[in-house]
Coordinates of C-alpha atoms and ligand atoms in Angstrom, one line a residue:
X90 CA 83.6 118.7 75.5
X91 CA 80.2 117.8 74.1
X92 CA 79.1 118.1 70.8
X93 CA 77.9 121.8 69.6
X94 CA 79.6 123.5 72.4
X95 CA 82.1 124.7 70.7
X96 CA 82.4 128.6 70.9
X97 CA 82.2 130.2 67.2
X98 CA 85.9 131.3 66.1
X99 CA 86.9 127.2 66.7
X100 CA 83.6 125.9 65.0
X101 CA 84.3 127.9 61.7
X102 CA 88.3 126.4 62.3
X103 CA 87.5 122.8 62.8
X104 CA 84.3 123.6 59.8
X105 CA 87.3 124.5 57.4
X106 CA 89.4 121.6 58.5
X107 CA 86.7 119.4 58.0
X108 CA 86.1 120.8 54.4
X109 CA 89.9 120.6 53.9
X110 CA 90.1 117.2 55.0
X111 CA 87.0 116.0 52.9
X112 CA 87.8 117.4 49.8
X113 CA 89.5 115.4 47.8
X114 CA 93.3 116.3 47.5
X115 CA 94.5 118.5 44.2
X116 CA 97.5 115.9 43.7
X117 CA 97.6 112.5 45.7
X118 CA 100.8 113.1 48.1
X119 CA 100.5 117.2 47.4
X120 CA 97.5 118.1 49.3
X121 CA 97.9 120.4 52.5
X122 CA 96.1 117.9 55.0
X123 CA 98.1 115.0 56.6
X124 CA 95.2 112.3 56.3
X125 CA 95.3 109.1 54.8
X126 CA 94.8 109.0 50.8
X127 CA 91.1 107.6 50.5
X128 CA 88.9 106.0 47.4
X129 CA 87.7 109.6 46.9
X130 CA 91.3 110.7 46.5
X131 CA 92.3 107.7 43.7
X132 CA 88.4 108.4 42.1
X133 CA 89.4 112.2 41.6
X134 CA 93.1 111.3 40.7
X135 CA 91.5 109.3 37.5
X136 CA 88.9 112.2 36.2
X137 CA 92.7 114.3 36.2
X138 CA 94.4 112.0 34.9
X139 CA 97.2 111.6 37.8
X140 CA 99.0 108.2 37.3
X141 CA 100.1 106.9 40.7
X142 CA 102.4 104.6 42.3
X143 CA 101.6 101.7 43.9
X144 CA 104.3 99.3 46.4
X145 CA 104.1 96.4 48.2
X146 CA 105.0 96.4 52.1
X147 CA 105.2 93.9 54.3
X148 CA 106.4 95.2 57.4
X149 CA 106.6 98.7 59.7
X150 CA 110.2 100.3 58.6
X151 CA 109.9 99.4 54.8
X152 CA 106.3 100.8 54.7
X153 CA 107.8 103.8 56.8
X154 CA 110.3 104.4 54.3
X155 CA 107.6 104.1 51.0
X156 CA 104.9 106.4 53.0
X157 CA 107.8 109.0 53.6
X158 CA 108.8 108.5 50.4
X159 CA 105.2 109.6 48.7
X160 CA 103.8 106.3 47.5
X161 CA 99.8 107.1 48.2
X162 CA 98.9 103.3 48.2
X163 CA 100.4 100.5 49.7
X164 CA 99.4 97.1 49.1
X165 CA 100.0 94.3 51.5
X166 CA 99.8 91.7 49.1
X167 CA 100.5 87.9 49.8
X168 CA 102.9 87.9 47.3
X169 CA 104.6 87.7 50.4
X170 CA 104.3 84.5 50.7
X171 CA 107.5 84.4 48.0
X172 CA 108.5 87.5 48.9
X173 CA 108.6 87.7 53.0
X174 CA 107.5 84.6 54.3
X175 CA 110.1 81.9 52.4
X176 CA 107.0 80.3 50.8
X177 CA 106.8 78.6 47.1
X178 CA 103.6 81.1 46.6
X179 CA 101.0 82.6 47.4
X180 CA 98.6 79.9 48.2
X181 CA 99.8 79.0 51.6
X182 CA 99.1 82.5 52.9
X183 CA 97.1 82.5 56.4
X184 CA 94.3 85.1 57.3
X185 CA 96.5 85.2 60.8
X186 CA 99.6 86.0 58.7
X187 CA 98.1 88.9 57.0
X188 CA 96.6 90.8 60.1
X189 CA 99.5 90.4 61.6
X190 CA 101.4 92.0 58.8
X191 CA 98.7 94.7 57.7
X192 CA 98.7 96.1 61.5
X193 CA 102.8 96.1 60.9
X194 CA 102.1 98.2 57.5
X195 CA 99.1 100.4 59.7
X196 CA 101.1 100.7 62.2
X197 CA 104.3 102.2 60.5
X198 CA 102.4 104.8 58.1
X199 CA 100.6 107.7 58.2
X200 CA 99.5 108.9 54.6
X201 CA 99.2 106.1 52.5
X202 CA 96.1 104.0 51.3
X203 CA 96.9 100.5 53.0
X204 CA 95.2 98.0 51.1
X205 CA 95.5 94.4 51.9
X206 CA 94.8 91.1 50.1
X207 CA 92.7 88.6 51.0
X208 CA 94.6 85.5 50.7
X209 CA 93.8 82.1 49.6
X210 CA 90.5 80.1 50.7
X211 CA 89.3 83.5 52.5
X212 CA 86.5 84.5 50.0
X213 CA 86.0 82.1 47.8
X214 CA 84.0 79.8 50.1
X215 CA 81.0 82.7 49.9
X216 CA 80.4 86.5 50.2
X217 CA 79.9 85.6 54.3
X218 CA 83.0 84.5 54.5
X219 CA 84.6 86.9 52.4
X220 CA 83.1 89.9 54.8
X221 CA 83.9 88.1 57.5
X222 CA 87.9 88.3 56.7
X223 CA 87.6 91.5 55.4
X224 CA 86.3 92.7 58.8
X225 CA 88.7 91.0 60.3
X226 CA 91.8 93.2 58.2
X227 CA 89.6 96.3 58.7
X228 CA 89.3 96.0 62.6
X229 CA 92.2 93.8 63.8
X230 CA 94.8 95.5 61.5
X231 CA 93.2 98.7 60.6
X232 CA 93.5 98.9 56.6
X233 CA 91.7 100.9 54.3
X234 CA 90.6 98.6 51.7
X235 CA 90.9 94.8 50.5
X236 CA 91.9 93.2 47.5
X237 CA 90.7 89.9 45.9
X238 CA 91.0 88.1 42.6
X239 CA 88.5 87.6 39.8
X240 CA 85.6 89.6 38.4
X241 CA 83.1 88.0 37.3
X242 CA 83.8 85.0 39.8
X243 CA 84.5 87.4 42.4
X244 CA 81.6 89.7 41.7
X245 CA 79.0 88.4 45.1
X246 CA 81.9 88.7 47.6
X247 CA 82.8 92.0 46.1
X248 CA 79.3 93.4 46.0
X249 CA 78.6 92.1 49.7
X250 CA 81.8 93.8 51.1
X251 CA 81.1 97.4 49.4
X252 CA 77.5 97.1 51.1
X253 CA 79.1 97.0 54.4
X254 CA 81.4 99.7 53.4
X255 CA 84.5 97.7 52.8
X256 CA 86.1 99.3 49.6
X257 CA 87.4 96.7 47.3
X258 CA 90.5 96.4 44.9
X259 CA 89.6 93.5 42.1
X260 CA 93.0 91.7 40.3
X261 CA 92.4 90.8 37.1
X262 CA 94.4 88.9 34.6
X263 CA 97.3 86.9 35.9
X264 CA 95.8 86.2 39.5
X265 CA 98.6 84.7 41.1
X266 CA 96.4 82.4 43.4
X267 CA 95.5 80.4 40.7
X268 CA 98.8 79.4 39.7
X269 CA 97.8 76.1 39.8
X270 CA 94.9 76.4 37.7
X271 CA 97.1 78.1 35.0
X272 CA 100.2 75.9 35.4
X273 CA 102.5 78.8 36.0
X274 CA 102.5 82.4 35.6
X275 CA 101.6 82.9 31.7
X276 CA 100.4 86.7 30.2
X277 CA 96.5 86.5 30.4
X278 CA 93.8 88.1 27.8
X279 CA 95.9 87.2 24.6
X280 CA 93.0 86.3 22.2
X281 CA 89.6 87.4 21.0
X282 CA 87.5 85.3 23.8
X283 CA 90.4 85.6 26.8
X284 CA 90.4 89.8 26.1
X285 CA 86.5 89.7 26.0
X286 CA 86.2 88.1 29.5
X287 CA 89.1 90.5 30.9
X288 CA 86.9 93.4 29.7
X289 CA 83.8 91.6 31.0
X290 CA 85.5 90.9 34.3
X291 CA 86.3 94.6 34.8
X292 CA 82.9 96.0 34.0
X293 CA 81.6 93.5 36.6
X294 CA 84.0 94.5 39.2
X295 CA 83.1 98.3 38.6
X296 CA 79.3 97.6 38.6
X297 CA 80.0 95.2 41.9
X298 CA 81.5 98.3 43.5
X299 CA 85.1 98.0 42.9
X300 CA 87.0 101.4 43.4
X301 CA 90.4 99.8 41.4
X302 CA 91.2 96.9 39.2
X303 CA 95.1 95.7 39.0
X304 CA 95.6 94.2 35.9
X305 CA 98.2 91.8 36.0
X306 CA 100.6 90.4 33.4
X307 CA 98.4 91.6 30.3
X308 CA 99.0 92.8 26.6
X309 CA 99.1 96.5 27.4
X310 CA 96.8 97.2 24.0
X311 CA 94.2 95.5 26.1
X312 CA 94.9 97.4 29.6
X313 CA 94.8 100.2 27.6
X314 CA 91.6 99.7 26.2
X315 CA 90.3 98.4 30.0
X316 CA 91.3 101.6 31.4
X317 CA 89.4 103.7 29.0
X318 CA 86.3 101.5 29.1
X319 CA 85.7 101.5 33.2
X320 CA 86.2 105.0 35.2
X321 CA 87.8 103.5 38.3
X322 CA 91.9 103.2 38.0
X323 CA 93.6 100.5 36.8
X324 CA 96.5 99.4 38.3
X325 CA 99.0 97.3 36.0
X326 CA 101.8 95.4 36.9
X327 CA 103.1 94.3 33.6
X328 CA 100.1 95.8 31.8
X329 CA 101.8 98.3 29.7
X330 CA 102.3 102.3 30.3
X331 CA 98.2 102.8 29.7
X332 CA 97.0 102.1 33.0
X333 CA 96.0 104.7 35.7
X334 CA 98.6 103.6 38.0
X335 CA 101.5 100.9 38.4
X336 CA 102.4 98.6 40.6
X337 CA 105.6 96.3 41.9
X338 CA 106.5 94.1 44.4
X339 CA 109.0 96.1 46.7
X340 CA 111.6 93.3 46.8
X341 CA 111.7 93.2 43.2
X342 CA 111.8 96.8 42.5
X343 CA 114.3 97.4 45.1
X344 CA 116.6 94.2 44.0
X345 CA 116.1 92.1 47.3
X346 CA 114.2 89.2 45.4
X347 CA 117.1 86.5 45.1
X348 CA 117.0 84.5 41.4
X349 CA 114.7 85.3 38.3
X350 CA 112.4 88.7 38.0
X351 CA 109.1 88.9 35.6
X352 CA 110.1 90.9 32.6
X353 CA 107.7 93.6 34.0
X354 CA 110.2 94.5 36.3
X355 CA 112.2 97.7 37.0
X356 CA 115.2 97.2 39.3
X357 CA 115.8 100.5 41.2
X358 CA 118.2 99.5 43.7
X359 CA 121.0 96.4 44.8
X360 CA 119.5 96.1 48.3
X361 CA 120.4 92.7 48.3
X362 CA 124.4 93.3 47.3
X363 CA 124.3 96.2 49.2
X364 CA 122.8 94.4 52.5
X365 CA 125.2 91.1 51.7
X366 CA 128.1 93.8 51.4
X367 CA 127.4 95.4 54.6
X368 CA 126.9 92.1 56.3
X369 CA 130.3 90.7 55.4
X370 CA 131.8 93.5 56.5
X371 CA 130.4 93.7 60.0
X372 CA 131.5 89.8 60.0
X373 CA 135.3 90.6 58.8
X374 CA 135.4 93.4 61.4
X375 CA 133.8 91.1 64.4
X376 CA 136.6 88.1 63.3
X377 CA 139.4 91.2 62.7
X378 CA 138.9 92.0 66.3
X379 CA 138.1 95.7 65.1
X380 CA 134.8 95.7 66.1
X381 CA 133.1 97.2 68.8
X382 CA 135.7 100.0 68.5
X383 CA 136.6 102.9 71.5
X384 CA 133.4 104.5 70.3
X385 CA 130.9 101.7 70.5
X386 CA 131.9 100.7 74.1
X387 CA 130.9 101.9 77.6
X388 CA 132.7 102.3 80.5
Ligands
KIV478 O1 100.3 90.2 46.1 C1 100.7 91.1 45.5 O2 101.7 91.7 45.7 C2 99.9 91.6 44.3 C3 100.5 92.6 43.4 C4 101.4 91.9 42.5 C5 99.5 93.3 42.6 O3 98.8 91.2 44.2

């Protein structure tokens, strides 16, 4: 059917649909429409003051399970390059690596905001190169938005990308793709000077066109005073309760990440005793000779 030919009863149903679906949702995951959470949504969450949850996800079924679950954003982040990949970090991180997992994440939602990061050496050569990756997560994988570290260094890239209507998620504070610069993972913006430049860095992002800022391993009197000084969310991951929204890594909020968590860190679940526990038992039942049992077998 062409355009305009709709007869009138359907024109006024797919009008109010339309309205519906453009109007920015009352509460993130409590609107009536079943669209994807957009920038609009997350800008009108912030003038009501709705904090929101943020996860990781690095794959189809766990995404699945977190969209079902209500979390309005997902970020594909390369922390999982520690985290799903078996890496030291995040620097080794491919732009092939995250398309493939950012379609996975696409592919296994239907609500959430799927955000994903630009890794490593994918924007920081220049803005071109920056839109040119971005592009690629948009169109290849499908996500809604990127995300890249720095403010004021950042600021080009991020302005660029908005242009072409790429929304952009800055990370400020502990960027983890630095970790070489910093010499580990230390709490950023402690100090006169290091909380001016945070504060600098997120009024650049904003004016660049940033529509959130995750603020990352910082004193929370200074995330607090971030989040009332910009009007687009802040996101903190070990920034302190006065942020718009907070984030964590799945595997650490869940309890799959083996050794040492940051401090930040809320451990919801075991998944990795409860996984280990469910393992061994499969093994003692296959060496037991118990399983497949008279219910598991054809004949
Ligand atoms: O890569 C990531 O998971 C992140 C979050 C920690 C914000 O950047």
């Amino acid at each position: 059917m062409q355009h305009g030919s709709l007869p009138p009863a359907q024109k006024s149903d797919a009008a109010a649909e339309k309205a519906a679906a453009d109007k920015p949702q009352q509460s993130l995951y409590g609107g009536v429409t079943s669209r994807r959470v957009t920038v609009r949504d997350l800008a009108a969450a912030k003038q009501r003051g709705e904090r929101w949850p943020m996860l990781t996800a690095y794959d189809a079924p766990t995404a699945a399970v977190f969209d079902e679950a209500g979390i309005p954003v997902l970020l594909v982040g390369d922390s999982a390059g520690n985290c799903h990949l078996g890496y030291e970090n995040t620097v080794p991180v491919t732009m092939d690596e995250m398309v493939m997992m950012s379609a996975a994440v696409v592919r296994g939602t239907k609500r959430a905001m799927i955000v994903a990061d630009l890794p490593f050496g994918a924007y920081q050569e220049s803005p071109a190169q920056a839109l040119r990756n971005a592009v690629r997560l948009m169109k290849e994988a499908g996500v809604g938005a990127v995300k890249l570290e720095g403010g004021e260094r950042s600021a080009a890239a991020t302005e660029l990308l908005v242009q072409a209507g790429v929304p952009v998620m800055a990370h400020l504070g502990l960027t983890p793709q630095s970790v070489h610069a910093f010499g580990g993972y230390p709490v950023q913006g402690r100090g006169d000077e290091a909380a001016h430049q945070l504060l600098r860095d997120a009024k650049t992002a904003q004016a660049a066109g940033a529509f959130a800022v995750v603020l990352e391993a910082v004193p929370a009197e200074l995330a607090t005073q971030v989040t009332s000084s910009v009007h687009i969310p802040t996101v903190g991951i070990g920034a302190g309760v006065g942020c718009d929204a907070q984030v964590l890594v799945w595997t650490d909020m869940a309890g799959m990440t083996g050794g040492r968590v940051p401090k930040f860190v809320k451990q919801y679940a075991d998944l990795r005793a409860t996984l280990g526990d469910a393992a061994r038992a499969f093994s003692a039942d296959v060496i037991g000779g118990s399983f497949p049992a008279a219910e598991h077998t054809f004949h």
